[in-house]
Short mmCIF file of C-alpha atoms in Angstrom, two decimals:
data_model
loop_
_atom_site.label_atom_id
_atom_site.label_comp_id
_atom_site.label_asym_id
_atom_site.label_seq_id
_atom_site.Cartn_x
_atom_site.Cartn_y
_atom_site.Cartn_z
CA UNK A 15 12.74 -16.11 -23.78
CA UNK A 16 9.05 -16.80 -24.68
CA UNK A 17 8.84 -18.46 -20.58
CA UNK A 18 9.86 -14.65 -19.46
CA UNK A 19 7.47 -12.98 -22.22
CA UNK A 20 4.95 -15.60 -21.12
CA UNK A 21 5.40 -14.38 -17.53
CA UNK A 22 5.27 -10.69 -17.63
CA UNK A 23 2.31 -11.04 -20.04
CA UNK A 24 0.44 -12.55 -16.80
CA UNK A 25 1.63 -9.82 -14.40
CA UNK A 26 -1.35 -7.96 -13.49
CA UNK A 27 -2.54 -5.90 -10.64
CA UNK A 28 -0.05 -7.44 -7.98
CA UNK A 29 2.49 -5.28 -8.31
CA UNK A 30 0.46 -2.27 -7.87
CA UNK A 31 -0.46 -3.45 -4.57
CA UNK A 32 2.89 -4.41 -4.09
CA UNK A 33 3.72 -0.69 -4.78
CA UNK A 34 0.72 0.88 -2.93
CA UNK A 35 1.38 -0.86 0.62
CA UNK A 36 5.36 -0.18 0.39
CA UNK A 37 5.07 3.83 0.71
CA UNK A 38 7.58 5.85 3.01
CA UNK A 39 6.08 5.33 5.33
CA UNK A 40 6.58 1.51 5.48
CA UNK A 41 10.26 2.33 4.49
CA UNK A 42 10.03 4.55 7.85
CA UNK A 43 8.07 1.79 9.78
CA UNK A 44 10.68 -0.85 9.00
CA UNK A 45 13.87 1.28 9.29
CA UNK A 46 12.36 1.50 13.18
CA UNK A 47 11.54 -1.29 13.40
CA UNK A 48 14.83 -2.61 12.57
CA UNK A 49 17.28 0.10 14.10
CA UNK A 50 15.49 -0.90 17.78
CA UNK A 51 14.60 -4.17 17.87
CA UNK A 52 16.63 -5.88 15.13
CA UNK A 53 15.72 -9.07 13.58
CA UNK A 54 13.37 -9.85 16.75
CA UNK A 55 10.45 -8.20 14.65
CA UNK A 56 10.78 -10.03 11.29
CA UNK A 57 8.11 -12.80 12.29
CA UNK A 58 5.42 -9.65 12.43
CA UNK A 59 6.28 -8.66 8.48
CA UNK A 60 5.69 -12.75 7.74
CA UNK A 61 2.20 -12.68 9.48
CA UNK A 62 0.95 -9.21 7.96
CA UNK A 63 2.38 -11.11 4.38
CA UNK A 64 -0.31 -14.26 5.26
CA UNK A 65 -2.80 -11.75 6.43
CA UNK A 66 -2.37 -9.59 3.09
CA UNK A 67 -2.18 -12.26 0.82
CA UNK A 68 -5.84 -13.65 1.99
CA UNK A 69 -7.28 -10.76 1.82
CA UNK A 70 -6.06 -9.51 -1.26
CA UNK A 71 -6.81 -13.12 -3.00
CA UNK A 72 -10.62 -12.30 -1.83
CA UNK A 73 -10.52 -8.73 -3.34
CA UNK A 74 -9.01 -10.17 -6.54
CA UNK A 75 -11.58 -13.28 -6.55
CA UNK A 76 -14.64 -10.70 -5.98
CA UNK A 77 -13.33 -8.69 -8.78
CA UNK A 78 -12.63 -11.35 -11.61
CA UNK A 79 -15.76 -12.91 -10.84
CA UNK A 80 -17.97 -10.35 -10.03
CA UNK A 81 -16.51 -7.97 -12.97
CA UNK A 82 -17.71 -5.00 -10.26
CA UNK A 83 -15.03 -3.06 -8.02
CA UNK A 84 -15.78 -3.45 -4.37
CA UNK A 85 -17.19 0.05 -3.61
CA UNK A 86 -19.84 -0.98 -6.23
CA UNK A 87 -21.25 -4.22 -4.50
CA UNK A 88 -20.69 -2.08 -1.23
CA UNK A 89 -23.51 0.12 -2.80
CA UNK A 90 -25.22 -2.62 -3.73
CA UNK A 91 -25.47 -5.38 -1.71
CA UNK A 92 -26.28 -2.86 1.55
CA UNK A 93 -30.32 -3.11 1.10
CA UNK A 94 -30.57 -0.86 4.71
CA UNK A 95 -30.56 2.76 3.42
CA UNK A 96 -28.93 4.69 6.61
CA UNK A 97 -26.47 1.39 6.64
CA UNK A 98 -25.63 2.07 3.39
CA UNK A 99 -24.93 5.94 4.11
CA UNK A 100 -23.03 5.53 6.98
CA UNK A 101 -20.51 2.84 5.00
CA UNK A 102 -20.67 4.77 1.93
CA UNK A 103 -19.60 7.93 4.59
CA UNK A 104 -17.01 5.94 6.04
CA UNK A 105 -15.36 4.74 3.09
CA UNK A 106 -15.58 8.05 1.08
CA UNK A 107 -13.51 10.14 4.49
CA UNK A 108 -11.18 7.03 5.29
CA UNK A 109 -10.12 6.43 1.57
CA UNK A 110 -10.39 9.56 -0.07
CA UNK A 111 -9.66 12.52 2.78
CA UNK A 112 -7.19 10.01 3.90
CA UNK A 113 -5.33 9.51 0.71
CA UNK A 114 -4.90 13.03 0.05
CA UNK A 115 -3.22 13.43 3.56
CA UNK A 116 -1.15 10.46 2.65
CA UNK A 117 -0.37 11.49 -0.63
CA UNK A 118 1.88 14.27 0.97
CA UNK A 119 3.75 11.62 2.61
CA UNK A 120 4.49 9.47 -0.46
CA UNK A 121 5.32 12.82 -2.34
CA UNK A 122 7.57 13.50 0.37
CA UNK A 123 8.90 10.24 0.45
CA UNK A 124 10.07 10.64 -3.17
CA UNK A 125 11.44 13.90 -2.54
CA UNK A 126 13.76 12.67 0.29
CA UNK A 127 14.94 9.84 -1.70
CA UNK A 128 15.98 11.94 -4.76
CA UNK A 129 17.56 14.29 -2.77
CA UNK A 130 19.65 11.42 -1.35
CA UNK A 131 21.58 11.15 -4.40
CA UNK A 132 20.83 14.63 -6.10
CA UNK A 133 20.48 17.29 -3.77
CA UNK A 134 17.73 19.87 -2.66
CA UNK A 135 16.45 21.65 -5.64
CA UNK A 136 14.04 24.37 -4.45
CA UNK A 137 13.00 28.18 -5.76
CA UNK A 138 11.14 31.53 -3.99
CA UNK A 139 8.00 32.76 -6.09
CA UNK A 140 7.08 35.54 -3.90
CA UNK A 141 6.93 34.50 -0.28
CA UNK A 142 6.99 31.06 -1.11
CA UNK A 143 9.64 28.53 -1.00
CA UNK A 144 8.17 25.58 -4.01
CA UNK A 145 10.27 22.34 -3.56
CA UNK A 146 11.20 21.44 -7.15
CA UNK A 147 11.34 17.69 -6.69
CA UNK A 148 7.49 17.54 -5.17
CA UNK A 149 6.35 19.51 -8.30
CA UNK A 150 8.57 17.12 -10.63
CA UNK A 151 7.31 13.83 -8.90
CA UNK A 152 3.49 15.57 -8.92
CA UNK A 153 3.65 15.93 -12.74
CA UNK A 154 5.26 12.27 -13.61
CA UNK A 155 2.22 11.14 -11.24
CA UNK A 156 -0.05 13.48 -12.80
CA UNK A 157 0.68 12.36 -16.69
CA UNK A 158 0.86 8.75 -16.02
CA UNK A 159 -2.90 9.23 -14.43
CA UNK A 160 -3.72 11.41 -17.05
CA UNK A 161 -3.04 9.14 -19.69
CA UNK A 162 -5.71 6.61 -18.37
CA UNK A 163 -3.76 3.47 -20.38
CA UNK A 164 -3.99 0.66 -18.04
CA UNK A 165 -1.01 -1.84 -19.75
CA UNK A 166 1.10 1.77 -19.64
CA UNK A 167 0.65 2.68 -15.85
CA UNK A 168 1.28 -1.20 -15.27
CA UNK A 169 4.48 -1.08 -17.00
CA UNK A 170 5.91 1.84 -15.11
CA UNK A 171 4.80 0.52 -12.14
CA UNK A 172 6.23 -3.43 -12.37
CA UNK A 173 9.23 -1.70 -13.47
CA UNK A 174 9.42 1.11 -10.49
CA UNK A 175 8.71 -2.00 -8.25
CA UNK A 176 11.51 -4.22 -9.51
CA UNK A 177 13.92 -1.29 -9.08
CA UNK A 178 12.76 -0.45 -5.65
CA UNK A 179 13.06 -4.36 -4.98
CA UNK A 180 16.60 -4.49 -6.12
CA UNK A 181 17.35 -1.09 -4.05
CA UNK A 182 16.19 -2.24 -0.94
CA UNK A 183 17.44 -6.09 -1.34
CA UNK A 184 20.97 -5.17 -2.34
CA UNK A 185 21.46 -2.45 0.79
CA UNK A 186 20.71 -5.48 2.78
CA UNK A 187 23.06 -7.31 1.59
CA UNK A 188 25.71 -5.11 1.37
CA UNK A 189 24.67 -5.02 5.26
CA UNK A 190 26.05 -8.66 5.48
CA UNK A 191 23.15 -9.88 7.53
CA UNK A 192 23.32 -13.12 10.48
CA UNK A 193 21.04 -15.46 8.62
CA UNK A 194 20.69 -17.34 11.75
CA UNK A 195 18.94 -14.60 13.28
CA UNK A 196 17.18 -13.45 10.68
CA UNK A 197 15.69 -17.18 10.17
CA UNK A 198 14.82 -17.04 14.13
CA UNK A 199 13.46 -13.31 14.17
CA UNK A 200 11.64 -14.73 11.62
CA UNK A 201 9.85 -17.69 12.68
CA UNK A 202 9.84 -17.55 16.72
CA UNK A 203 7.78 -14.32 17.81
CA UNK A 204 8.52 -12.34 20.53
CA UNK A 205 5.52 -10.11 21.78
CA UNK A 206 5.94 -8.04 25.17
CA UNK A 207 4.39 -4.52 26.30
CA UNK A 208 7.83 -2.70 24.68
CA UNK A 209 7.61 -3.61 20.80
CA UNK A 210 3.84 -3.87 20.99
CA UNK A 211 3.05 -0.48 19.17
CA UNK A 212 5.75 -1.34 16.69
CA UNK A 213 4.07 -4.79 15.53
CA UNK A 214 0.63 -3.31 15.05
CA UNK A 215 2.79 -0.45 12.83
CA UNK A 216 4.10 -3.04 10.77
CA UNK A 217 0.69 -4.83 10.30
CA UNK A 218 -0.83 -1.86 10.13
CA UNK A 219 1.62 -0.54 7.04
CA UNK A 220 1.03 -3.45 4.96
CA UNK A 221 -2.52 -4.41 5.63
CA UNK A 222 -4.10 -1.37 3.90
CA UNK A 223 -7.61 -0.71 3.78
CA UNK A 224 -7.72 0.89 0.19
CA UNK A 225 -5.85 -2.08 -1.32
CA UNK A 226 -8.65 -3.83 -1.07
CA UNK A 227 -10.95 -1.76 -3.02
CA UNK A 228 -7.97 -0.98 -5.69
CA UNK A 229 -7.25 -4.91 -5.66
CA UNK A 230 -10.90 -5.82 -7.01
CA UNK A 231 -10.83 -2.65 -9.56
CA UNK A 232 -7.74 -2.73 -11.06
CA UNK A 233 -8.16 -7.17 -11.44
CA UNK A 234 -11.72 -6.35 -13.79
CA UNK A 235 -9.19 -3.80 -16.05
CA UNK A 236 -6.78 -6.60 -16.81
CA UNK A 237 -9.04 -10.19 -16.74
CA UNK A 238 -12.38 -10.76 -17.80
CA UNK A 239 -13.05 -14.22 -17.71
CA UNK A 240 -13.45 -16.44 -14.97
CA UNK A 241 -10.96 -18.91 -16.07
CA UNK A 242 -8.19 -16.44 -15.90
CA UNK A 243 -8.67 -16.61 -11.57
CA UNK A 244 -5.72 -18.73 -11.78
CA UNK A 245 -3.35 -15.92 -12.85
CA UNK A 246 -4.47 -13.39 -10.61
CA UNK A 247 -4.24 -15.62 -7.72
CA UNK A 248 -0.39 -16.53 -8.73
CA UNK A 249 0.10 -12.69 -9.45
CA UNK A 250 -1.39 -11.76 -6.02
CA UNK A 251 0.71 -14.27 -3.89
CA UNK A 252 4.17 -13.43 -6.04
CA UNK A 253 3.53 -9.70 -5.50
CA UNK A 254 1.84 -9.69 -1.45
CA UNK A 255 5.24 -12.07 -0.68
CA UNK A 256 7.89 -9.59 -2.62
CA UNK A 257 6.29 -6.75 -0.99
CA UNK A 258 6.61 -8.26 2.31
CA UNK A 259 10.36 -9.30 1.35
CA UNK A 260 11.42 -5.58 0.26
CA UNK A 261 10.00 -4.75 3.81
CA UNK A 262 12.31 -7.21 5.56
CA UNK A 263 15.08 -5.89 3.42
CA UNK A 264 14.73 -2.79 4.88
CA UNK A 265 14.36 -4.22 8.99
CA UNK A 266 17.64 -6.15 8.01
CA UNK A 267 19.47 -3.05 6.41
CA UNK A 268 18.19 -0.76 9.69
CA UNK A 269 19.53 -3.83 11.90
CA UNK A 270 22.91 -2.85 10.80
CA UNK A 271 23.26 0.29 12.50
CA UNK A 272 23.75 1.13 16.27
CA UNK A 273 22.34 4.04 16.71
CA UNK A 274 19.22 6.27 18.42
CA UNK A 275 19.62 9.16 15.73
CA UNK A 276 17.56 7.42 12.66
CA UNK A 277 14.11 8.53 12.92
CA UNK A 278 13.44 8.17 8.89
CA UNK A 279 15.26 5.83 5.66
CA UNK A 280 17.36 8.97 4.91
CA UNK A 281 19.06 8.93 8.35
CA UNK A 282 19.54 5.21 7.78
CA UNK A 283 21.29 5.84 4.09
CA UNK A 284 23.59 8.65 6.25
CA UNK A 285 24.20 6.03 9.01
CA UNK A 286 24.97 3.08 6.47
CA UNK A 287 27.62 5.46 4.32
CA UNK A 288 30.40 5.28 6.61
CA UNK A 289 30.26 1.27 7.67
CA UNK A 290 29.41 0.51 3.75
CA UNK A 291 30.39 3.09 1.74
CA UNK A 292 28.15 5.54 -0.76
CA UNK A 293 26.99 2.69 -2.66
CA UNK A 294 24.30 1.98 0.45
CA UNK A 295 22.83 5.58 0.54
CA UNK A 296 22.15 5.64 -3.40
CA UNK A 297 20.72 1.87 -3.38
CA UNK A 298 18.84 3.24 -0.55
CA UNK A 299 17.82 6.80 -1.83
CA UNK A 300 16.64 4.95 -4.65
CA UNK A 301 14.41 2.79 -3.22
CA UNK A 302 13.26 5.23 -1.03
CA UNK A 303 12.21 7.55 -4.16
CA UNK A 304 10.67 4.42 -6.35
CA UNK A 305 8.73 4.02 -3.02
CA UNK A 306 7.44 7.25 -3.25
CA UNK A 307 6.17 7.74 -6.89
CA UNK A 308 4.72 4.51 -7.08
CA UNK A 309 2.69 5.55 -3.45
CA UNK A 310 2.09 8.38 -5.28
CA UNK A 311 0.34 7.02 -7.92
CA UNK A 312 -2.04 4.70 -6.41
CA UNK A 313 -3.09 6.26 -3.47
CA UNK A 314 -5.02 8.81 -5.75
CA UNK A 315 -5.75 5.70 -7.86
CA UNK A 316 -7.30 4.27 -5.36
CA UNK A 317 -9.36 6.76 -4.13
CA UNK A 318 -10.98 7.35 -7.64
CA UNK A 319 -12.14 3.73 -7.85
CA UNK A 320 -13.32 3.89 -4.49
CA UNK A 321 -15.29 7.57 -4.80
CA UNK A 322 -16.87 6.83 -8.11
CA UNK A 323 -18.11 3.02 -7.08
CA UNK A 324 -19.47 4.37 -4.07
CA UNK A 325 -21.24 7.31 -5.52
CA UNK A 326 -22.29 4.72 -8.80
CA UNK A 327 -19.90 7.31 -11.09
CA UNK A 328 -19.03 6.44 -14.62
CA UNK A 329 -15.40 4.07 -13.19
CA UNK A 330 -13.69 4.34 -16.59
CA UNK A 331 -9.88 5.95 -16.10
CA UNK A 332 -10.22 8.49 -18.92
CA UNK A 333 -13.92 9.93 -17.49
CA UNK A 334 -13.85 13.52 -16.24
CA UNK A 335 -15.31 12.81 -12.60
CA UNK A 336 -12.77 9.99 -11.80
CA UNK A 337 -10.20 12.26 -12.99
CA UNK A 338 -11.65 14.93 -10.82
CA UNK A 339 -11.51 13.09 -7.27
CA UNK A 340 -7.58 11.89 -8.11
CA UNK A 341 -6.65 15.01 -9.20
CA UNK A 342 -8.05 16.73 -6.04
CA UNK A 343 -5.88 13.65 -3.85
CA UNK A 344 -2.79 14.24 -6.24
CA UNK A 345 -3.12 18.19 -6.19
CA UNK A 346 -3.52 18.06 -2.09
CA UNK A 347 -0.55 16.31 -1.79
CA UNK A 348 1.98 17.96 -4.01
CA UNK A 349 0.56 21.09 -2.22
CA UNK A 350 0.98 20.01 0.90
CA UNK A 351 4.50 18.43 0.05
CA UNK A 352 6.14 21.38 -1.42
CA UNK A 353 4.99 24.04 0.98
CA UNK A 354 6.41 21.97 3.74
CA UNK A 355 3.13 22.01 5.63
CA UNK A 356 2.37 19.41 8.08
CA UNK A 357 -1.31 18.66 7.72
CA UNK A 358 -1.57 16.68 10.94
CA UNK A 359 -5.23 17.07 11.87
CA UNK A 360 -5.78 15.38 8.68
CA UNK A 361 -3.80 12.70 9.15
CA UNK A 362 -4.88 11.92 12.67
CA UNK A 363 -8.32 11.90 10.97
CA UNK A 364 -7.64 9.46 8.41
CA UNK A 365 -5.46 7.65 10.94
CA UNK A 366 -9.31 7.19 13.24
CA UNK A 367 -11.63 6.49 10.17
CA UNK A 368 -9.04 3.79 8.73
CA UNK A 369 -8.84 2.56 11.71
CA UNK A 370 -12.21 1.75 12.04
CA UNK A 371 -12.50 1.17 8.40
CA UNK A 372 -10.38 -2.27 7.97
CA UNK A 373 -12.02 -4.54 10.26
CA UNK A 374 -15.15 -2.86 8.68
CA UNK A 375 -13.79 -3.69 5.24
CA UNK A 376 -12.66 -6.73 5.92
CA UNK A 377 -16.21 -8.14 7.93
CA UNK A 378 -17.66 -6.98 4.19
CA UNK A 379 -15.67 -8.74 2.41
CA UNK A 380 -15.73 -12.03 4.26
CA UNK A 381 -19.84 -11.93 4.26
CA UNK A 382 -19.87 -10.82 0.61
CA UNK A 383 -17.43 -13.53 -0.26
CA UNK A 384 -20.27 -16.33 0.84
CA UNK A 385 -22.50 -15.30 -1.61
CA UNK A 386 -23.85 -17.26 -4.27
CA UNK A 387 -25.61 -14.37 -5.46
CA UNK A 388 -22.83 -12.61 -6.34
CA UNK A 389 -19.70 -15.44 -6.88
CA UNK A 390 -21.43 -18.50 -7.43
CA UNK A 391 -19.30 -21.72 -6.77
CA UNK A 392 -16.58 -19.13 -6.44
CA UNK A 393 -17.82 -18.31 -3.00
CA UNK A 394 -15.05 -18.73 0.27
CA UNK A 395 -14.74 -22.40 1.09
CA UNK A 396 -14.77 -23.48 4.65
CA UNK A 397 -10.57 -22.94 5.62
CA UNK A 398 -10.96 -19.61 3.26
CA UNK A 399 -13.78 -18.50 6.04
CA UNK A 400 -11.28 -19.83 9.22
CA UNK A 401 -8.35 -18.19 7.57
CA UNK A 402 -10.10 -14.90 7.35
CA UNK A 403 -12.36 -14.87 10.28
CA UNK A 404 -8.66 -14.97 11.87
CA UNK A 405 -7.64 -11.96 10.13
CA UNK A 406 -10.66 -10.13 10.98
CA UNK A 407 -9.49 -10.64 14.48
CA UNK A 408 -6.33 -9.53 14.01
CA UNK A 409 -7.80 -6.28 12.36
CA UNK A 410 -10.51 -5.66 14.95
CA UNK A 411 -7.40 -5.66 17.29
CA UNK A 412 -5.11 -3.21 15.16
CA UNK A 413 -8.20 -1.32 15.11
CA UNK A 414 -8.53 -1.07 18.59
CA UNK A 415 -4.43 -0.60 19.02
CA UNK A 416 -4.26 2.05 16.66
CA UNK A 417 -7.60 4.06 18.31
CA UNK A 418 -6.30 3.62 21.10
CA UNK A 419 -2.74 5.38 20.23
CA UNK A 420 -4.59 8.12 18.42
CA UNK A 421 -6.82 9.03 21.89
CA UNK A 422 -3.87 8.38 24.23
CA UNK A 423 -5.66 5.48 26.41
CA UNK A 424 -4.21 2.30 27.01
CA UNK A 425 -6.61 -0.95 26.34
CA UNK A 426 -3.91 -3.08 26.34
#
């Protein structure tokens, strides 16, 4: 008992990535991935896990270490004013603009799952049709922000990730999967002109710009001394790799069904009932709603961390400004969510500036993590610089894929 108290004592931050990358919109990612090219796509969810994993092991290293959140030394370490204007201009449209067009997503994410197992709940005020279970997951989001208790959101949010993880693993294996071709869709990749769009989706879904900035926050809120890199490190990896697990789950689960008519998880949890029963679609429904609050609550998270380190704003969780710029994300999206509107300009904007924001991010991060100015012998050793110079590539690439998808030109 006191190895299992001794283990959740040294869960930190992990999970909450964990949570923040697997949104519906992963779920939606993966059940495409899976329903049309089965398990041929599984090695691109193992190299976004390795590509994840370093960089989030970089975040959580600058934010131990430096004690600062990543926005902060952003501000910072950029000496060139109209450099540091343009990043700071970047990051503030990408993360925050781009969070609150997300955060309708998530909302609605949660919304589809519940109604999976419950039913539509809405009501008419006036001309209006308000969606019941967008205004329900809002406030749950809303009070767990509001309470700005660290060890409390934490809680909630291991806990909403271990359900979800249990959801989406046991709809898989309900599926009875081929583990010989999951073990060769895993390991052998297959990369032609037809599934390229899909692989840079399922990079793209899991290698998330704002992570990063959340990663190196949310690490200085749990650990304060140096000597406690080892924990975050083991939390990061643990977290990044169940993440990326949950995510093949749901390729496996989607591999089950022959069909053209699943465009989202809730057409998968209809298309699963008949081969497996109604057990699937509530395992599923679940997972797709603890996939949605937990979204929920860190994309607005997030992009309070990253507006008040960029703007050099007070970064406590109980200050009035912070709660201020993740209200505005929360209130956009529960807005947006239960009015039914589809804010797509938005979206397509926040699609372009993160875009260009992660190899951006990610350049940062690499230079800031050789500094001995600012992590000492903590600084990125030689195969640390190789193994993320790599993923830099890979990013300047998705960059380019998804910019190109955007503007309808092909550079491929």
């Amino acid at each position: 008992m006191s190895v299992v108290k001794h283990f959740f004592k040294n869960i930190g931050p992990g999970p909450l990535i964990a949570a923040a990358f697997i949104g519906p919109g992963t779920v939606t990612v993966c059940t495409l991935a899976g329903v049309g090219f089965g398990y041929t796509l599984l090695w691109a969810m193992l190299l976004s896990i390795l590509a994840t994993v370093g960089l989030q092991e970089m975040a959580a290293r600058l934010g131990i270490i430096s004690q600062k959140g990543l926005a902060e030394i952003i501000r910072e370490e950029f000496k060139n004013p109209v450099l540091k204007t343009l990043a700071i201009l970047l990051i503030l449209s990408a993360i925050v603009i781009g969070n609150a067009a997300y955060e309708a997503g998530n909302i609605s994410g949660g919304v589809l799952g519940i109604e999976t197992i419950l039913g539509p709940q809405r009501t008419d005020i006036m001309t209006f049709s308000l969606n019941l279970w967008s205004v329900a997951i809002g406030a749950i989001a809303f009070l767990l922000l509001y309470l700005g208790n660290y060890k409390i959101l934490e809680k909630v949010l291991v806990f909403l990730v271990i359900l979800m993880s249990l959801a989406f693993l046991i709809t898989a294996i309900i599926t009875k999967p081929d583990l010989g071709s999951i073990i060769k869709g895993t390991f052998i990749p297959k990369l032609n002109e037809g599934n390229l769009l899909m692989v840079i989706g399922l990079i793209g879904t899991t290698v998330v710009p704002y992570n990063l900035f959340l990663h190196a926050s949310l690490v200085k809120e749990k650990w304060q001394n140096k000597k406690d890199l080892k924990y975050a490190r083991k939390d990061t990896f643990i977290a990044v790799i169940l993440g990326g697990l949950v995510s093949m789950c749901i390729m496996i689960s989607a591999t089950s069904i022959d069909t053209g008519q699943v465009h989202n998880a809730v057409d998968l949890a209809k298309g699963l009932e008949p081969l497996f029963g109604s057990f699937a679609k509530y395992f599923l429904g679940l997972g797709l709603f603890a996939a949605g609050i937990t979204s929920a609550i860190t994309a607005p998270l997030a992009a309070a961390y990253v507006a008040t380190g960029c703007l050099g704003w007070n970064t406590n969780l109980k200050s009035m400004r912070f709660r201020m710029v993740w209200g505005f994300v929360l209130i956009m999206g529960v807005l947006f969510s239960t009015l039914g509107l589809k804010s797509i300009e938005i979206i397509k904007f926040a699609q372009i500036t993160n875009g260009i924001l992660l190899p951006v991010i990610a350049g940062f991060l690499i230079w800031v993590m050789n500094k001995s100015s600012v992590l000492g012998s903590y600084k990125n050793s030689n195969i640390q610089n190789v193994y993320g110079c790599i993923i830099l590539l890979i990013s300047i690439l998705l960059s380019l894929a998804s910019l190109s998808k955007v503007f309808g030109f092909n550079i491929f």
